[in-house]
C-alpha positions as MATLAB code, in Angstrom:
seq = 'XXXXXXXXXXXXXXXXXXXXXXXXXXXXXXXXXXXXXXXXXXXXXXXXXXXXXXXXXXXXXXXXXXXXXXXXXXXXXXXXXXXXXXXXXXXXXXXXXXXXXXXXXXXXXXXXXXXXXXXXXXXXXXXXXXXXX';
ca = [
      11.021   22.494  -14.031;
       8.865   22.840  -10.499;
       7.640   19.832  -11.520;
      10.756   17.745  -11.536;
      11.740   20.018   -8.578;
       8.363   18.375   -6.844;
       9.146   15.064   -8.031;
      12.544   14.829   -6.955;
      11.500   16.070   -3.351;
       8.976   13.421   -2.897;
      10.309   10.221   -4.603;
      14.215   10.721   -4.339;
      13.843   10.003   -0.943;
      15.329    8.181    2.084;
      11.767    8.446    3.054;
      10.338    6.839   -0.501;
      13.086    4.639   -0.665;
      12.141    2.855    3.244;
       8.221    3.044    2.168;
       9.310    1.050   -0.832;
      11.045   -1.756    1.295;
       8.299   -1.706    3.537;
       5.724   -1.885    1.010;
       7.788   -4.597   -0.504;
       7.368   -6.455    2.457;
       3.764   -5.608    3.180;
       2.634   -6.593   -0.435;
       3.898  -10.093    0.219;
       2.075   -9.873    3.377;
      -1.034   -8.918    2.092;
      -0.485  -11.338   -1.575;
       0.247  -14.154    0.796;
      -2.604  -14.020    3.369;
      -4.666  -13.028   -0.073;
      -3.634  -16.550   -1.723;
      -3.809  -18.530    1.665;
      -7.384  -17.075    1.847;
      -7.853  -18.302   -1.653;
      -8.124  -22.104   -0.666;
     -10.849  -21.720    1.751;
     -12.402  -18.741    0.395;
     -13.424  -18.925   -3.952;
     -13.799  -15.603   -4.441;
     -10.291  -13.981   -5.577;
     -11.925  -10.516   -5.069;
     -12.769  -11.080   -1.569;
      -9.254  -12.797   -0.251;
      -7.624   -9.870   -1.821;
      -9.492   -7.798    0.667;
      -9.634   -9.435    3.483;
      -5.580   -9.520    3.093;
      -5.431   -6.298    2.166;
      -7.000   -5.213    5.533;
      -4.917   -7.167    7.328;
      -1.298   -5.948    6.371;
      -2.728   -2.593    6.760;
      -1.990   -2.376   10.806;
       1.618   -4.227   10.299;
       1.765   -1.186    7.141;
       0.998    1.341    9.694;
       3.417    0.087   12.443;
       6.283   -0.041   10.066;
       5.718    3.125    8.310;
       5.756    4.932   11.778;
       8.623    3.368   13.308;
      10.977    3.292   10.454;
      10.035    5.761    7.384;
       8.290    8.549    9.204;
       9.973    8.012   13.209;
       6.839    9.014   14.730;
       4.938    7.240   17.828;
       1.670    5.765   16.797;
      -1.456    7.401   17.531;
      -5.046    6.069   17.182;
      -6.092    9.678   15.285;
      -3.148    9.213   12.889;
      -3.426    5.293   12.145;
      -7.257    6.710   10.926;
      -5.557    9.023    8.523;
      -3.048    6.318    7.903;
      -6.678    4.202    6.627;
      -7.915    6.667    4.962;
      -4.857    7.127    2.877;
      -4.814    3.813    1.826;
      -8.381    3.983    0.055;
      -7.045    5.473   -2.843;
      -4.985    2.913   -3.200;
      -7.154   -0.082   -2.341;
      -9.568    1.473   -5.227;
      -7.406    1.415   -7.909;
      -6.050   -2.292   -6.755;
      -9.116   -3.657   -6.299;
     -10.015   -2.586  -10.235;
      -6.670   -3.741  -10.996;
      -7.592   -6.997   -9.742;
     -11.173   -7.046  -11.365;
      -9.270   -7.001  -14.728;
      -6.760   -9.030  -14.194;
      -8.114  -11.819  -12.564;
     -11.690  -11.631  -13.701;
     -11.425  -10.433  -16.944;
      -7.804  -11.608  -18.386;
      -8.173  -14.658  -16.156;
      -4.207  -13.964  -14.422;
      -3.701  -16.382  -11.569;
      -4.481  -14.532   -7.990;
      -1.226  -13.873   -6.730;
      -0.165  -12.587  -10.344;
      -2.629  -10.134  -10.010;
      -2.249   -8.875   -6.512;
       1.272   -8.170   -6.796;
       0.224   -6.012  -10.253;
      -2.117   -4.433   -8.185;
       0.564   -3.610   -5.649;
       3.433   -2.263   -8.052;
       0.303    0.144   -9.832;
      -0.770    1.728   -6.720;
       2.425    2.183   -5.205;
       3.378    6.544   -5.860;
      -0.434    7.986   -4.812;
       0.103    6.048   -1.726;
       3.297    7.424   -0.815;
       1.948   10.882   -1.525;
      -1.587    9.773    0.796;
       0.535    8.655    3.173;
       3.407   11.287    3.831;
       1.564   14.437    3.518;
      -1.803   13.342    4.728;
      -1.034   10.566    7.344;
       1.622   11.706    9.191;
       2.034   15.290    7.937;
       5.068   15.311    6.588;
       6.004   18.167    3.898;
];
């Protein structure tokens, strides 16, 4: 029961709700710049994370202005990095195995790698980035 009490407090959210949207947005970001990359650059691995790192500033600008309400701060957009590593892990492997190993076109397998990682990085984010309980 204090386990559905948990749940419920975290994801049945305003908060989780807006992150989705966002993160919604940001995965098409980052899937986008990964697949432009694509054409110049042939390793799928490598686009993904060089796209990756670049949504992560227009992630941390969004997240603060319209999930969490807070001002950004240089100490906090480090957490806000941090938190994503988790994430960017299990993507990345996501990626390995469905790209390199099952042979799924790029984008396919970003935006699998996206929907996967999505819950731990809510959790990273709220309670570690930007403190929120």
């Amino acid at each position: 029961m204090q386990v559905m009490k948990k749940i419920k407090h975290h994801f049945f959210t305003r908060e989780f709700v807006l992150f989705l949207f966002i993160g919604c947005i940001n995965t098409f970001n980052a899937s986008f710049l990964a697949w432009i990359l694509s054409f110049g650059i042939p390793n799928a691995n490598f686009s993904f994370i060089l796209g990756y790192l670049a949504s992560l500033s227009f992630a941390y600008y969004m997240n603060c202005k319209i999930v969490f309400k807070q001002s950004l701060n240089r100490n906090q957009y480090i957490r806000f990095a941090i938190s994503y590593i988790p994430n960017f892990i299990i993507e990345n492997i996501i990626v390995v195995i469905f790209y390199n190993i099952l042979s799924y076109p790029p984008i396919v397998s970003y935006i699998i790698a996206a929907i996967i990682g999505v819950p731990a990085t809510f959790l990273m984010v709220k309670l570690f980035a930007f403190g929120s309980k």
